[in-house]
CSV table of C-alpha atoms and ligand atoms in Angstrom, one decimal:
chain,number,residue,atom,x,y,z
A,1,UNK,CA,0.0,0.0,0.0
A,2,UNK,CA,1.3,3.4,-0.9
A,3,UNK,CA,-1.1,6.0,0.4
A,4,UNK,CA,-1.1,9.5,-1.2
A,5,UNK,CA,-0.1,11.0,2.1
A,6,UNK,CA,0.8,9.5,5.5
A,7,UNK,CA,1.3,12.3,7.9
A,8,UNK,CA,2.3,10.0,10.8
A,9,UNK,CA,5.1,8.5,8.7
A,10,UNK,CA,6.2,12.0,7.6
A,11,UNK,CA,6.4,13.2,11.2
A,12,UNK,CA,8.0,10.0,12.5
A,13,UNK,CA,11.6,11.2,12.2
A,14,UNK,CA,10.7,14.3,14.3
A,15,UNK,CA,8.8,12.5,17.0
A,16,UNK,CA,11.3,12.9,19.8
A,17,UNK,CA,12.1,16.5,19.0
A,18,UNK,CA,8.4,17.4,18.7
A,19,UNK,CA,7.7,15.8,22.0
A,20,UNK,CA,10.5,17.7,23.7
A,21,UNK,CA,9.3,21.0,22.1
A,22,UNK,CA,5.7,20.5,23.2
A,23,UNK,CA,6.7,19.5,26.7
A,24,UNK,CA,8.8,22.7,26.9
A,25,UNK,CA,5.9,24.8,25.9
A,26,UNK,CA,3.5,23.2,28.3
A,27,UNK,CA,6.0,23.6,31.1
A,28,UNK,CA,6.6,27.2,30.3
A,29,UNK,CA,3.1,28.3,31.2
A,30,UNK,CA,3.1,30.8,28.3
A,31,UNK,CA,0.9,29.7,25.3
A,32,UNK,CA,0.2,32.7,23.1
A,33,UNK,CA,2.6,35.2,21.4
A,34,UNK,CA,5.7,34.3,23.4
A,35,UNK,CA,9.3,33.3,22.8
A,36,UNK,CA,8.5,30.3,20.6
A,37,UNK,CA,6.6,32.4,18.1
A,38,UNK,CA,9.2,35.1,18.2
A,39,UNK,CA,12.0,32.6,17.6
A,40,UNK,CA,10.2,30.9,14.7
A,41,UNK,CA,9.4,34.3,13.1
A,42,UNK,CA,13.0,35.3,13.2
A,43,UNK,CA,14.2,32.0,11.7
A,44,UNK,CA,11.5,31.9,9.0
A,45,UNK,CA,12.2,35.5,8.0
A,46,UNK,CA,15.9,34.5,7.7
A,47,UNK,CA,15.0,31.4,5.7
A,48,UNK,CA,13.0,33.4,3.2
A,49,UNK,CA,15.4,36.4,3.1
A,50,UNK,CA,12.8,38.9,4.3
A,51,UNK,CA,13.0,41.6,7.0
A,52,UNK,CA,9.8,40.3,8.7
A,53,UNK,CA,7.7,37.3,9.4
A,54,UNK,CA,4.4,37.5,11.2
A,55,UNK,CA,3.0,34.2,12.5
A,56,UNK,CA,-0.8,33.9,12.1
A,57,UNK,CA,-3.5,31.3,12.5
A,58,UNK,CA,-3.5,29.7,9.0
A,59,UNK,CA,-2.8,30.4,5.3
A,60,UNK,CA,-6.2,31.9,4.5
A,61,UNK,CA,-5.8,34.3,7.4
A,62,UNK,CA,-2.3,35.3,6.2
A,63,UNK,CA,-3.6,36.3,2.8
A,64,UNK,CA,-6.8,37.9,4.1
A,65,UNK,CA,-5.0,40.0,6.7
A,66,UNK,CA,-2.5,41.4,4.1
A,67,UNK,CA,-5.4,42.4,1.8
A,68,UNK,CA,-7.3,44.0,4.7
A,69,UNK,CA,-4.2,45.8,6.0
A,70,UNK,CA,-3.6,47.3,2.5
A,71,UNK,CA,-6.9,49.1,3.0
A,72,UNK,CA,-8.0,49.3,-0.6
A,73,UNK,CA,-11.4,50.8,-1.3
A,74,UNK,CA,-14.2,48.2,-1.0
A,75,UNK,CA,-14.9,46.5,-4.3
A,76,UNK,CA,-11.4,47.0,-5.6
A,77,UNK,CA,-10.2,44.3,-8.0
A,78,UNK,CA,-7.5,41.7,-7.3
A,79,UNK,CA,-6.2,39.6,-10.2
A,80,UNK,CA,-6.2,35.9,-9.2
A,81,UNK,CA,-5.2,32.8,-11.2
A,82,UNK,CA,-8.3,30.9,-12.4
A,83,UNK,CA,-6.8,27.6,-11.3
A,84,UNK,CA,-5.9,27.7,-7.7
A,85,UNK,CA,-6.9,26.5,-4.3
A,86,UNK,CA,-10.2,28.2,-3.2
A,87,UNK,CA,-8.4,29.9,-0.3
A,88,UNK,CA,-6.7,32.4,-2.6
A,89,UNK,CA,-10.0,33.6,-3.8
A,90,UNK,CA,-11.7,33.4,-0.4
A,91,UNK,CA,-9.0,35.8,0.9
A,92,UNK,CA,-10.0,38.4,-1.7
A,93,UNK,CA,-13.7,38.2,-1.0
A,94,UNK,CA,-13.2,38.1,2.8
A,95,UNK,CA,-11.4,41.4,2.4
A,96,UNK,CA,-14.4,42.9,0.6
A,97,UNK,CA,-12.6,42.8,-2.8
A,98,UNK,CA,-13.5,41.4,-6.2
A,99,UNK,CA,-11.5,38.6,-7.8
A,100,UNK,CA,-10.7,38.9,-11.5
A,101,UNK,CA,-9.7,35.6,-13.0
A,102,UNK,CA,-6.7,35.3,-15.3
A,103,UNK,CA,-6.0,32.0,-17.1
A,104,UNK,CA,-2.7,30.1,-16.4
A,105,UNK,CA,0.1,29.3,-18.8
A,106,UNK,CA,-0.9,25.8,-20.0
A,107,UNK,CA,2.7,24.7,-19.8
A,108,UNK,CA,3.4,25.7,-16.2
A,109,UNK,CA,-0.2,25.9,-14.8
A,110,UNK,CA,0.8,29.2,-13.2
A,111,UNK,CA,-0.7,32.7,-13.6
A,112,UNK,CA,0.3,33.7,-17.1
A,113,UNK,CA,2.0,37.2,-17.1
A,114,UNK,CA,1.1,37.7,-20.7
A,115,UNK,CA,-2.7,37.6,-19.9
A,116,UNK,CA,-2.6,40.0,-16.9
A,117,UNK,CA,-2.5,43.3,-18.7
A,118,UNK,CA,-5.9,42.7,-20.4
A,119,UNK,CA,-7.5,42.1,-17.0
A,120,UNK,CA,-6.3,45.4,-15.5
A,121,UNK,CA,-9.0,48.1,-15.0
A,122,UNK,CA,-9.0,51.4,-13.1
A,123,UNK,CA,-10.3,49.5,-10.1
A,124,UNK,CA,-7.4,46.9,-10.0
A,125,UNK,CA,-5.3,47.3,-6.9
A,126,UNK,CA,-3.3,44.0,-6.6
A,127,UNK,CA,-2.1,40.8,-8.2
A,128,UNK,CA,-2.2,37.5,-6.3
A,129,UNK,CA,0.2,35.1,-7.9
A,130,UNK,CA,-0.1,31.5,-6.5
A,131,UNK,CA,3.1,29.4,-6.6
A,132,UNK,CA,1.0,26.4,-7.3
A,133,UNK,CA,2.3,22.9,-6.7
A,134,UNK,CA,5.6,24.3,-5.4
A,135,UNK,CA,6.9,26.2,-8.5
A,136,UNK,CA,7.3,30.0,-8.4
A,137,UNK,CA,5.3,32.1,-10.9
A,138,UNK,CA,7.2,34.0,-13.4
A,139,UNK,CA,7.6,37.0,-11.1
A,140,UNK,CA,9.8,39.4,-13.1
A,141,UNK,CA,7.2,40.3,-15.7
A,142,UNK,CA,4.5,40.3,-13.0
A,143,UNK,CA,6.5,42.8,-10.8
A,144,UNK,CA,7.1,45.0,-13.9
A,145,UNK,CA,3.4,45.1,-14.7
A,146,UNK,CA,2.7,45.9,-11.0
A,147,UNK,CA,5.1,48.7,-11.1
A,148,UNK,CA,3.7,50.2,-14.3
A,149,UNK,CA,0.1,50.1,-13.0
A,150,UNK,CA,0.9,50.8,-9.4
A,151,UNK,CA,-0.4,47.5,-8.1
A,152,UNK,CA,0.5,45.6,-5.0
A,153,UNK,CA,1.6,42.0,-5.3
A,154,UNK,CA,0.7,39.4,-2.7
A,155,UNK,CA,2.3,36.0,-3.2
A,156,UNK,CA,0.3,32.9,-2.2
A,157,UNK,CA,3.3,30.9,-1.1
A,158,UNK,CA,1.3,28.2,0.7
A,159,UNK,CA,2.7,25.4,-1.5
A,160,UNK,CA,6.2,26.8,-2.0
A,161,UNK,CA,8.3,26.6,1.2
A,162,UNK,CA,11.8,26.6,-0.1
A,163,UNK,CA,11.1,27.3,-3.7
A,164,UNK,CA,13.3,29.9,-5.4
A,165,UNK,CA,13.0,32.2,-8.4
A,166,UNK,CA,16.2,33.8,-9.9
A,167,UNK,CA,18.0,32.8,-6.7
A,168,UNK,CA,15.5,34.5,-4.4
A,169,UNK,CA,13.1,32.7,-2.1
A,170,UNK,CA,9.4,32.4,-2.6
A,171,UNK,CA,7.9,34.9,-0.2
A,172,UNK,CA,10.5,37.6,-0.8
A,173,UNK,CA,9.5,38.3,-4.4
A,174,UNK,CA,6.4,40.4,-4.0
A,175,UNK,CA,5.3,43.1,-1.6
A,176,UNK,CA,4.1,40.5,0.9
A,177,UNK,CA,3.4,36.7,1.0
A,178,UNK,CA,1.0,34.5,2.7
A,179,UNK,CA,2.1,31.1,4.0
A,180,UNK,CA,0.3,28.0,5.3
A,181,UNK,CA,1.8,25.4,7.6
A,182,UNK,CA,-1.2,23.1,7.3
A,183,UNK,CA,0.1,19.6,8.2
A,184,UNK,CA,0.4,18.4,4.6
A,185,UNK,CA,2.5,21.3,3.4
A,186,UNK,CA,6.3,21.1,2.8
A,187,UNK,CA,6.7,22.8,6.2
A,188,UNK,CA,3.7,21.4,8.2
A,189,UNK,CA,2.6,21.9,11.7
A,190,UNK,CA,0.6,19.5,13.8
A,191,UNK,CA,-2.5,21.6,13.5
A,192,UNK,CA,-3.4,24.9,11.7
A,193,UNK,CA,-0.7,27.6,11.4
A,194,UNK,CA,0.4,30.3,8.9
A,195,UNK,CA,2.6,33.3,8.5
A,196,UNK,CA,3.1,36.4,6.4
A,197,UNK,CA,6.5,37.5,5.2
A,198,UNK,CA,7.3,41.0,3.9
A,199,UNK,CA,10.1,43.6,3.6
A,200,UNK,CA,7.7,46.4,4.4
A,201,UNK,CA,8.4,47.7,7.9
A,202,UNK,CA,5.2,49.6,8.2
A,203,UNK,CA,3.0,46.9,6.9
A,204,UNK,CA,4.6,44.4,9.2
A,205,UNK,CA,3.8,46.6,12.2
A,206,UNK,CA,0.2,47.0,11.1
A,207,UNK,CA,-0.1,43.2,10.6
A,208,UNK,CA,1.2,42.5,14.1
A,209,UNK,CA,-1.8,44.5,15.3
A,210,UNK,CA,-4.3,43.1,12.7
A,211,UNK,CA,-3.6,39.5,13.9
A,212,UNK,CA,-4.3,40.5,17.5
A,213,UNK,CA,-7.7,42.2,17.5
A,214,UNK,CA,-6.1,45.2,15.7
A,215,UNK,CA,-4.3,46.1,18.9
A,216,UNK,CA,-0.6,47.0,19.2
A,217,UNK,CA,-1.0,48.2,22.7
A,218,UNK,CA,-3.1,46.1,25.1
A,219,UNK,CA,-6.8,47.1,25.1
A,220,UNK,CA,-6.2,49.8,22.6
A,221,UNK,CA,-7.6,48.9,19.2
A,222,UNK,CA,-6.3,50.7,16.1
A,223,UNK,CA,-8.1,48.4,13.6
A,224,UNK,CA,-11.2,46.1,13.7
A,225,UNK,CA,-8.7,43.2,13.6
A,226,UNK,CA,-8.9,39.5,13.7
A,227,UNK,CA,-7.9,36.9,16.4
A,228,UNK,CA,-5.4,35.2,14.1
A,229,UNK,CA,-2.3,34.3,16.2
A,230,UNK,CA,0.2,31.5,15.6
A,231,UNK,CA,0.3,29.6,18.9
A,232,UNK,CA,3.4,28.7,20.9
A,233,UNK,CA,2.9,25.0,20.5
A,234,UNK,CA,2.8,25.1,16.7
A,235,UNK,CA,5.6,27.6,16.5
A,236,UNK,CA,7.8,25.2,18.6
A,237,UNK,CA,7.0,22.3,16.3
A,238,UNK,CA,7.6,24.4,13.2
A,239,UNK,CA,11.1,25.4,14.5
A,240,UNK,CA,11.9,21.7,14.8
A,241,UNK,CA,10.8,21.0,11.3
A,242,UNK,CA,12.3,24.1,9.7
A,243,UNK,CA,15.7,22.9,10.6
A,244,UNK,CA,15.2,20.0,8.2
A,245,UNK,CA,13.2,21.7,5.5
A,246,UNK,CA,16.1,22.1,3.0
A,247,UNK,CA,16.9,18.3,3.3
A,248,UNK,CA,13.2,17.4,3.0
A,249,UNK,CA,12.9,19.4,-0.1
A,250,UNK,CA,16.1,17.9,-1.6
A,251,UNK,CA,14.5,14.4,-1.1
A,252,UNK,CA,11.3,15.7,-2.9
A,253,UNK,CA,13.5,16.8,-5.8
A,254,UNK,CA,15.3,13.5,-6.0
A,255,UNK,CA,11.9,11.7,-6.2
A,256,UNK,CA,10.6,14.2,-8.7
A,257,UNK,CA,13.7,13.6,-10.9
A,258,UNK,CA,12.9,9.9,-10.7
A,259,UNK,CA,9.3,10.4,-11.8
A,260,UNK,CA,10.4,12.8,-14.6
A,261,UNK,CA,13.0,10.3,-15.9
A,262,UNK,CA,10.9,7.2,-15.8
A,263,UNK,CA,7.3,8.0,-16.4
A,264,UNK,CA,6.2,7.0,-19.9
A,265,UNK,CA,4.8,9.2,-22.8
A,266,UNK,CA,1.2,8.3,-22.2
A,267,UNK,CA,0.8,11.0,-19.5
A,268,UNK,CA,1.8,14.7,-19.6
A,269,UNK,CA,4.6,15.5,-17.1
A,270,UNK,CA,5.0,18.8,-15.2
A,271,UNK,CA,7.6,21.2,-16.6
A,272,UNK,CA,11.1,19.9,-15.9
A,273,UNK,CA,13.1,23.1,-16.7
A,274,UNK,CA,13.5,24.2,-13.0
A,275,UNK,CA,13.7,21.0,-11.0
A,276,UNK,CA,16.1,22.6,-8.5
A,277,UNK,CA,14.1,25.8,-7.9
A,278,UNK,CA,10.8,23.9,-7.5
A,279,UNK,CA,9.7,22.9,-3.9
A,280,UNK,CA,7.8,19.9,-5.4
A,281,UNK,CA,4.9,20.2,-3.0
A,282,UNK,CA,2.9,18.1,-5.4
A,283,UNK,CA,3.8,16.0,-8.4
A,284,UNK,CA,1.0,16.7,-10.8
A,285,UNK,CA,0.6,14.9,-14.1
A,286,UNK,CA,-2.1,15.3,-16.7
A,287,UNK,CA,-4.1,12.5,-18.3
A,288,UNK,CA,-5.9,13.9,-21.3
A,289,UNK,CA,-8.8,12.2,-23.1
A,290,UNK,CA,-12.0,10.4,-22.4
A,291,UNK,CA,-12.9,6.8,-22.8
A,292,UNK,CA,-16.5,5.7,-23.1
A,293,UNK,CA,-17.8,9.0,-21.7
A,294,UNK,CA,-15.6,9.0,-18.6
A,295,UNK,CA,-12.3,10.7,-18.1
A,296,UNK,CA,-9.0,8.8,-18.5
A,297,UNK,CA,-7.7,10.7,-15.5
A,298,UNK,CA,-10.4,9.1,-13.3
A,299,UNK,CA,-9.8,5.7,-14.9
A,300,UNK,CA,-6.1,6.0,-14.0
A,301,UNK,CA,-7.0,6.8,-10.4
A,302,UNK,CA,-9.2,3.7,-10.2
A,303,UNK,CA,-6.5,1.6,-11.8
A,304,UNK,CA,-3.9,2.8,-9.3
A,305,UNK,CA,-6.2,2.4,-6.3
A,306,UNK,CA,-6.8,-1.2,-7.3
A,307,UNK,CA,-3.0,-1.6,-7.0
A,308,UNK,CA,-2.8,0.0,-3.6
A,309,UNK,CA,-1.6,3.4,-4.8
A,310,UNK,CA,-3.3,6.5,-3.5
A,311,UNK,CA,-3.7,9.6,-5.6
A,312,UNK,CA,-5.4,13.0,-5.2
A,313,UNK,CA,-6.7,15.7,-7.5
A,314,UNK,CA,-5.6,19.3,-7.0
A,315,UNK,CA,-8.2,20.4,-7.7
A,316,UNK,CA,-11.4,18.8,-9.1
A,317,UNK,CA,-13.6,21.9,-9.4
A,318,UNK,CA,-12.3,25.4,-10.5
A,319,UNK,CA,-13.2,28.2,-8.1
A,320,UNK,CA,-15.5,29.9,-10.6
A,321,UNK,CA,-17.6,26.7,-10.8
A,322,UNK,CA,-17.9,26.4,-7.0
A,323,UNK,CA,-21.4,27.2,-5.6
A,324,UNK,CA,-19.6,29.6,-3.3
A,325,UNK,CA,-18.9,31.7,-6.4
A,326,UNK,CA,-22.1,31.1,-8.2
A,327,UNK,CA,-22.2,34.7,-9.4
A,328,UNK,CA,-19.1,33.9,-11.5
A,329,UNK,CA,-20.6,30.6,-13.0
A,330,UNK,CA,-21.1,32.1,-16.5
A,331,UNK,CA,-17.4,33.0,-16.9
A,332,UNK,CA,-15.6,30.8,-19.4
A,333,UNK,CA,-12.1,29.8,-18.5
A,334,UNK,CA,-11.3,27.0,-20.8
A,335,UNK,CA,-7.6,26.4,-19.9
A,336,UNK,CA,-8.4,26.2,-16.2
A,337,UNK,CA,-11.5,24.0,-16.9
A,338,UNK,CA,-9.4,21.6,-19.0
A,339,UNK,CA,-6.7,21.4,-16.3
A,340,UNK,CA,-9.2,20.6,-13.6
A,341,UNK,CA,-10.5,17.6,-15.8
A,342,UNK,CA,-7.0,16.3,-16.5
A,343,UNK,CA,-4.7,16.7,-13.5
A,344,UNK,CA,-3.9,14.0,-11.0
A,345,UNK,CA,-1.3,14.1,-8.2
A,346,UNK,CA,1.0,11.2,-7.6
A,347,UNK,CA,2.4,10.4,-4.1
A,348,UNK,CA,5.4,12.6,-3.4
A,349,UNK,CA,6.8,13.3,0.0
A,350,UNK,CA,10.2,12.9,1.8
A,351,UNK,CA,9.1,9.7,3.6
A,352,UNK,CA,8.7,7.7,0.3
A,353,UNK,CA,11.5,5.3,-0.8
A,354,UNK,CA,12.8,5.1,-4.3
A,355,UNK,CA,11.3,1.6,-4.5
A,356,UNK,CA,7.8,2.9,-3.7
A,357,UNK,CA,8.1,5.7,-6.3
A,358,UNK,CA,9.3,3.1,-8.9
A,359,UNK,CA,6.2,1.0,-8.0
A,360,UNK,CA,4.0,4.0,-8.8
A,361,UNK,CA,5.9,4.7,-12.0
A,362,UNK,CA,5.5,1.0,-13.2
A,363,UNK,CA,1.8,1.1,-12.5
A,364,UNK,CA,1.3,4.4,-14.4
A,365,UNK,CA,3.3,3.1,-17.3
A,366,UNK,CA,1.4,-0.1,-17.4
A,367,UNK,CA,-1.9,1.8,-17.5
A,368,UNK,CA,-0.7,3.6,-20.6
A,369,UNK,CA,-0.1,0.3,-22.5
B,401,PLP,C1,-3.1,25.4,1.8
B,401,PLP,C2,-3.3,26.6,0.9
B,401,PLP,C3,-3.9,27.7,1.4
B,401,PLP,C4,-4.6,27.9,2.7
B,401,PLP,O1,-3.9,27.5,3.8
B,401,PLP,P1,-4.7,27.1,5.1
B,401,PLP,O2,-3.6,27.1,6.2
B,401,PLP,O3,-5.4,25.8,4.9
B,401,PLP,O4,-5.7,28.2,5.4
B,401,PLP,C5,-3.9,28.8,0.5
B,401,PLP,N1,-3.4,28.8,-0.7
B,401,PLP,C6,-2.9,27.6,-1.2
B,401,PLP,C7,-2.3,27.6,-2.6
B,401,PLP,C8,-2.8,26.5,-0.4
B,401,PLP,O5,-2.3,25.4,-0.9
């Protein structure tokens, strides 16, 4: 059996250190906004190469708080990729803003810089590139456009811990970045957790208030803020795991190279031009075509399941087709819609052995025959 994800196995190497860290926090008697959070924020800012890291409750909160702290007029537009996790879009609407979809580059699945300009209106205030599956968006042209039109750029880096672009880290490329440490991410907590990174001193100060009821000084409230604090327990666990993140990501890259080298021509592989910059949060292949009215992608998933191999789909329904965004249902986004029909994620995480990945490869290649 090769499950798509086995968090117990992924966390097993850290078991003793995690236990020691949680014991330390429990014994300290200090559970919210203390030394553990401060220590993790310093380390993570250093890891990302940013001046600031602000720990928050989760990834959705990280994105939402930045958009709120930027204080755009209500109804301002934010450019979002049409194929992303729903949280990116939720952050926009939670902040009282309007998402404007832009189709991805069909080669990289990432926000296509060449399509952004046509989506800019006088109401546009920000661009929200999502480093989907662990690969950074093409940020140079995005930042140039942002400069030309005076837009802010918020990176959704929730899948890109340790990814780089032109030798700079994800999370240091835009004006601010939102991170999730949901347990399945490359840097995963043992519960919900998130962070914001930025080089903007003034924004960082405001966000420290925004995450804590809008209060910088106890019982004095500058903003109608959130309760969105990273807690001491999660911060202590994250510090343990951060120390090994680079090695974990190297292992992901090794397995990704194995997939790229050995998977046969019957499935479409992810772009292989930046294997060392990619954090390989997910290894996503595409299975085009239909057989007898049902998708070949779904047939492959059944075939692998019968052989004890778990897969997942990131994601089955595009945001504009979710009932939550029914007002956008009439929009046609053919590239995104096609990707949602064809993508399937194969098991990829640092706990897998070469043999297990070879087993997945053999099964996928057999399906193609
Ligand atoms: C996981 C994720 C989020 C949300 O993070 P949570 O911590 O679950 O709120 C946002 N964007 C992307 C791309 C994600 O993968």
